[in-house]
Amino acid sequence: AQSVTQPDIHITVSEGASLELRCNYSYGATPYLFWYVQSPGQGLQLLLKYFSGDTLVQGIKGFEAEFKRSQSSFNLRKPSVHWSDAAEYFCAVEGGSYIPTFGRGTSLIVHP
Amino acid sequence: DVKVTQSSRYLVKRTGEKVFLECVQDMDHENMFWYRQDPGLGLRLIYFSYDVKMKEKGDIPEGYSVSREKKERFSLILESASTNQTSMYLCASSPPTKNTEAFFGQGTRLTVV
């Protein structure tokens, strides 16, 4: 079975500060990994995804994530946060079933 | 632009009513999903469909059923709505390939009173 853990329910950062959101997954083989963002009252939008190859992947809105097999992690980073980045962030894993499993989400709060 | 459309953004229903949540996608995707989103619990899969008239139970199917009569439409049915089904419901679709993400609708906020 596949699973995802996002250990931080809330993260608060100041505008302009760097950001790292944690994601740990459980899956027997190399998984397909995703980060999605959800603005208030909206559906989920894909930020980036990893399938194979380079372990550092770039996404939209200046986000990047690094796949670390040894740590079963896929942490999301951004060097400088903007107030518009305040949202809910979800990590997801997909094995061979085409069904993504989501973490519980991390709510990002940005202080001016 | 790809699109998944959920018929209602907000719904208020009474306990015991039969409720239909509709979802339509225009991307010719085989896979469609219904998730329920609650604070602190993330997205939990209710039902999944990989083809017309095909469906599989997800993690929390109790109290729900689904219908997929056409490829583009996937309906979630609450046979007898209860207050503990008050939630945000998200529909998604994806092609049957391992390198593609799911595309989500805007969500339906259902309140059962």
mmCIF file of N, CA and C in Angstrom, chain A residues 9 32 34 36 38 41-46 49 51 88 90 94-105, chain B residues 9 31 33 35 37 40-43 45 48 56 88 90 94-102 104-107:
data_model
loop_
_atom_site.group_PDB
_atom_site.id
_atom_site.type_symbol
_atom_site.label_atom_id
_atom_site.label_comp_id
_atom_site.label_asym_id
_atom_site.label_seq_id
_atom_site.Cartn_x
_atom_site.Cartn_y
_atom_site.Cartn_z
ATOM 1 N N ILE A 9 1.196 20.578 9.942
ATOM 2 C CA ILE A 9 -0.175 20.970 9.616
ATOM 3 C C ILE A 9 -0.207 22.423 9.163
ATOM 4 N N TYR A 32 5.610 7.620 -8.203
ATOM 5 C CA TYR A 32 5.360 8.874 -8.902
ATOM 6 C C TYR A 32 4.900 9.863 -7.833
ATOM 7 N N PHE A 34 3.960 13.939 -6.523
ATOM 8 C CA PHE A 34 3.348 15.188 -6.961
ATOM 9 C C PHE A 34 3.236 16.149 -5.787
ATOM 10 N N TYR A 36 0.676 19.496 -5.114
ATOM 11 C CA TYR A 36 -0.432 20.312 -5.580
ATOM 12 C C TYR A 36 -0.622 21.476 -4.616
ATOM 13 N N GLN A 38 -3.666 24.357 -3.324
ATOM 14 C CA GLN A 38 -5.087 24.672 -3.321
ATOM 15 C C GLN A 38 -5.303 26.045 -2.688
ATOM 16 N N GLY A 41 -11.125 27.935 -1.422
ATOM 17 C CA GLY A 41 -12.337 27.760 -2.209
ATOM 18 C C GLY A 41 -12.121 27.208 -3.600
ATOM 19 N N GLN A 42 -10.910 26.742 -3.887
ATOM 20 C CA GLN A 42 -10.597 26.263 -5.234
ATOM 21 C C GLN A 42 -10.250 24.776 -5.232
ATOM 22 N N GLY A 43 -10.151 24.228 -6.426
ATOM 23 C CA GLY A 43 -9.659 22.869 -6.564
ATOM 24 C C GLY A 43 -8.146 22.844 -6.479
ATOM 25 N N LEU A 44 -7.552 21.686 -6.735
ATOM 26 C CA LEU A 44 -6.103 21.532 -6.647
ATOM 27 C C LEU A 44 -5.446 21.787 -7.988
ATOM 28 N N GLN A 45 -4.297 22.437 -7.935
ATOM 29 C CA GLN A 45 -3.510 22.725 -9.134
ATOM 30 C C GLN A 45 -2.128 22.097 -8.973
ATOM 31 N N LEU A 46 -1.649 21.469 -10.021
ATOM 32 C CA LEU A 46 -0.346 20.830 -9.959
ATOM 33 C C LEU A 46 0.769 21.865 -9.917
ATOM 34 N N LYS A 49 5.951 17.567 -10.522
ATOM 35 C CA LYS A 49 5.845 16.124 -10.413
ATOM 36 C C LYS A 49 7.207 15.487 -10.661
ATOM 37 N N PHE A 51 8.951 11.644 -11.780
ATOM 38 C CA PHE A 51 8.766 10.254 -12.196
ATOM 39 C C PHE A 51 10.088 9.510 -12.220
ATOM 40 N N GLU A 88 -3.090 25.985 0.753
ATOM 41 C CA GLU A 88 -2.918 24.629 1.272
ATOM 42 C C GLU A 88 -2.098 23.845 0.246
ATOM 43 N N PHE A 90 -0.523 20.087 -0.885
ATOM 44 C CA PHE A 90 -0.702 18.641 -0.755
ATOM 45 C C PHE A 90 0.377 17.895 -1.526
ATOM 46 N N GLU A 94 1.740 8.122 -6.204
ATOM 47 C CA GLU A 94 0.995 7.193 -7.040
ATOM 48 C C GLU A 94 1.910 6.032 -7.370
ATOM 49 N N GLY A 95 1.412 4.819 -7.121
ATOM 50 C CA GLY A 95 2.179 3.634 -7.463
ATOM 51 C C GLY A 95 1.768 3.125 -8.818
ATOM 52 N N GLY A 96 1.399 1.877 -8.908
ATOM 53 C CA GLY A 96 1.032 1.312 -10.194
ATOM 54 C C GLY A 96 -0.443 1.308 -10.486
ATOM 55 N N SER A 97 -1.232 1.917 -9.628
ATOM 56 C CA SER A 97 -2.688 1.787 -9.733
ATOM 57 C C SER A 97 -3.375 2.956 -10.412
ATOM 58 N N TYR A 98 -2.630 4.000 -10.785
ATOM 59 C CA TYR A 98 -3.202 5.227 -11.344
ATOM 60 C C TYR A 98 -4.056 5.996 -10.348
ATOM 61 N N ILE A 99 -4.044 5.605 -9.079
ATOM 62 C CA ILE A 99 -4.847 6.285 -8.074
ATOM 63 C C ILE A 99 -3.919 7.037 -7.143
ATOM 64 N N PRO A 100 -3.939 8.359 -7.151
ATOM 65 C CA PRO A 100 -3.061 9.102 -6.246
ATOM 66 C C PRO A 100 -3.574 9.063 -4.809
ATOM 67 N N THR A 101 -2.629 8.934 -3.882
ATOM 68 C CA THR A 101 -2.926 9.019 -2.451
ATOM 69 C C THR A 101 -2.333 10.319 -1.938
ATOM 70 N N PHE A 102 -3.139 11.071 -1.217
ATOM 71 C CA PHE A 102 -2.731 12.401 -0.778
ATOM 72 C C PHE A 102 -2.371 12.415 0.701
ATOM 73 N N GLY A 103 -1.479 13.337 1.060
ATOM 74 C CA GLY A 103 -1.219 13.622 2.445
ATOM 75 C C GLY A 103 -2.315 14.497 3.026
ATOM 76 N N ARG A 104 -2.173 14.811 4.303
ATOM 77 C CA ARG A 104 -3.207 15.582 4.973
ATOM 78 C C ARG A 104 -3.133 17.069 4.654
ATOM 79 N N GLY A 105 -2.063 17.491 4.021
ATOM 80 C CA GLY A 105 -1.942 18.884 3.645
ATOM 81 C C GLY A 105 -1.193 19.714 4.666
ATOM 82 N N ARG B 9 -21.090 24.816 -6.852
ATOM 83 C CA ARG B 9 -20.029 25.209 -5.923
ATOM 84 C C ARG B 9 -20.474 25.026 -4.478
ATOM 85 N N ASN B 31 -9.934 7.733 -16.450
ATOM 86 C CA ASN B 31 -10.043 7.667 -14.989
ATOM 87 C C ASN B 31 -10.766 8.879 -14.435
ATOM 88 N N PHE B 33 -12.360 10.339 -10.460
ATOM 89 C CA PHE B 33 -12.290 10.126 -9.013
ATOM 90 C C PHE B 33 -13.250 11.067 -8.284
ATOM 91 N N TYR B 35 -13.206 12.579 -4.380
ATOM 92 C CA TYR B 35 -12.535 12.694 -3.093
ATOM 93 C C TYR B 35 -13.393 13.534 -2.165
ATOM 94 N N GLN B 37 -12.821 16.110 1.148
ATOM 95 C CA GLN B 37 -11.777 16.866 1.816
ATOM 96 C C GLN B 37 -12.310 17.447 3.107
ATOM 97 N N GLY B 40 -7.671 18.823 8.250
ATOM 98 C CA GLY B 40 -6.807 17.927 9.001
ATOM 99 C C GLY B 40 -6.780 16.493 8.504
ATOM 100 N N LEU B 41 -7.658 16.164 7.571
ATOM 101 C CA LEU B 41 -7.715 14.786 7.049
ATOM 102 C C LEU B 41 -7.276 14.704 5.597
ATOM 103 N N GLY B 42 -7.054 15.822 4.963
ATOM 104 C CA GLY B 42 -6.624 15.806 3.575
ATOM 105 C C GLY B 42 -7.718 15.323 2.651
ATOM 106 N N LEU B 43 -7.309 14.708 1.526
ATOM 107 C CA LEU B 43 -8.251 14.174 0.556
ATOM 108 C C LEU B 43 -8.360 12.666 0.750
ATOM 109 N N LEU B 45 -10.239 9.196 -0.739
ATOM 110 C CA LEU B 45 -10.888 8.687 -1.936
ATOM 111 C C LEU B 45 -12.188 7.980 -1.587
ATOM 112 N N PHE B 48 -13.665 5.462 -7.383
ATOM 113 C CA PHE B 48 -12.812 5.607 -8.545
ATOM 114 C C PHE B 48 -13.464 4.869 -9.715
ATOM 115 N N GLU B 56 -14.815 1.403 -8.648
ATOM 116 C CA GLU B 56 -14.173 0.705 -7.545
ATOM 117 C C GLU B 56 -14.314 1.538 -6.286
ATOM 118 N N MET B 88 -16.329 19.173 1.812
ATOM 119 C CA MET B 88 -15.963 19.598 0.460
ATOM 120 C C MET B 88 -15.739 18.347 -0.372
ATOM 121 N N LEU B 90 -14.436 16.857 -4.028
ATOM 122 C CA LEU B 90 -13.607 17.181 -5.186
ATOM 123 C C LEU B 90 -13.649 16.050 -6.202
ATOM 124 N N SER B 94 -8.044 11.728 -14.875
ATOM 125 C CA SER B 94 -6.685 11.540 -15.372
ATOM 126 C C SER B 94 -6.701 10.475 -16.461
ATOM 127 N N PRO B 95 -5.720 10.520 -17.355
ATOM 128 C CA PRO B 95 -5.603 9.448 -18.345
ATOM 129 C C PRO B 95 -4.953 8.228 -17.702
ATOM 130 N N PRO B 96 -5.064 7.055 -18.319
ATOM 131 C CA PRO B 96 -4.493 5.843 -17.723
ATOM 132 C C PRO B 96 -3.007 5.692 -18.040
ATOM 133 N N THR B 97 -2.236 6.733 -17.748
ATOM 134 C CA THR B 97 -0.790 6.683 -17.952
ATOM 135 C C THR B 97 -0.110 7.092 -16.662
ATOM 136 N N LYS B 98 1.074 6.567 -16.435
ATOM 137 C CA LYS B 98 1.733 6.777 -15.147
ATOM 138 C C LYS B 98 2.457 8.111 -15.052
ATOM 139 N N ASN B 99 2.512 8.879 -16.075
ATOM 140 C CA ASN B 99 3.302 10.104 -16.012
ATOM 141 C C ASN B 99 2.439 11.354 -16.095
ATOM 142 N N THR B 100 1.184 11.222 -15.716
ATOM 143 C CA THR B 100 0.288 12.368 -15.827
ATOM 144 C C THR B 100 -0.452 12.590 -14.520
ATOM 145 N N GLU B 101 -0.576 13.859 -14.175
ATOM 146 C CA GLU B 101 -1.251 14.201 -12.935
ATOM 147 C C GLU B 101 -2.763 14.130 -13.086
ATOM 148 N N ALA B 102 -3.448 14.237 -11.955
ATOM 149 C CA ALA B 102 -4.903 14.346 -11.943
ATOM 150 C C ALA B 102 -5.299 15.810 -12.107
ATOM 151 N N PHE B 104 -8.303 18.567 -11.395
ATOM 152 C CA PHE B 104 -9.379 18.709 -10.424
ATOM 153 C C PHE B 104 -10.418 19.746 -10.826
ATOM 154 N N GLY B 105 -11.648 19.497 -10.395
ATOM 155 C CA GLY B 105 -12.685 20.505 -10.458
ATOM 156 C C GLY B 105 -12.546 21.487 -9.308
ATOM 157 N N GLN B 106 -13.448 22.469 -9.280
ATOM 158 C CA GLN B 106 -13.366 23.523 -8.273
ATOM 159 C C GLN B 106 -13.885 23.086 -6.913
ATOM 160 N N GLY B 107 -14.573 21.967 -6.872
ATOM 161 C CA GLY B 107 -15.085 21.490 -5.598
ATOM 162 C C GLY B 107 -16.532 21.896 -5.370
#
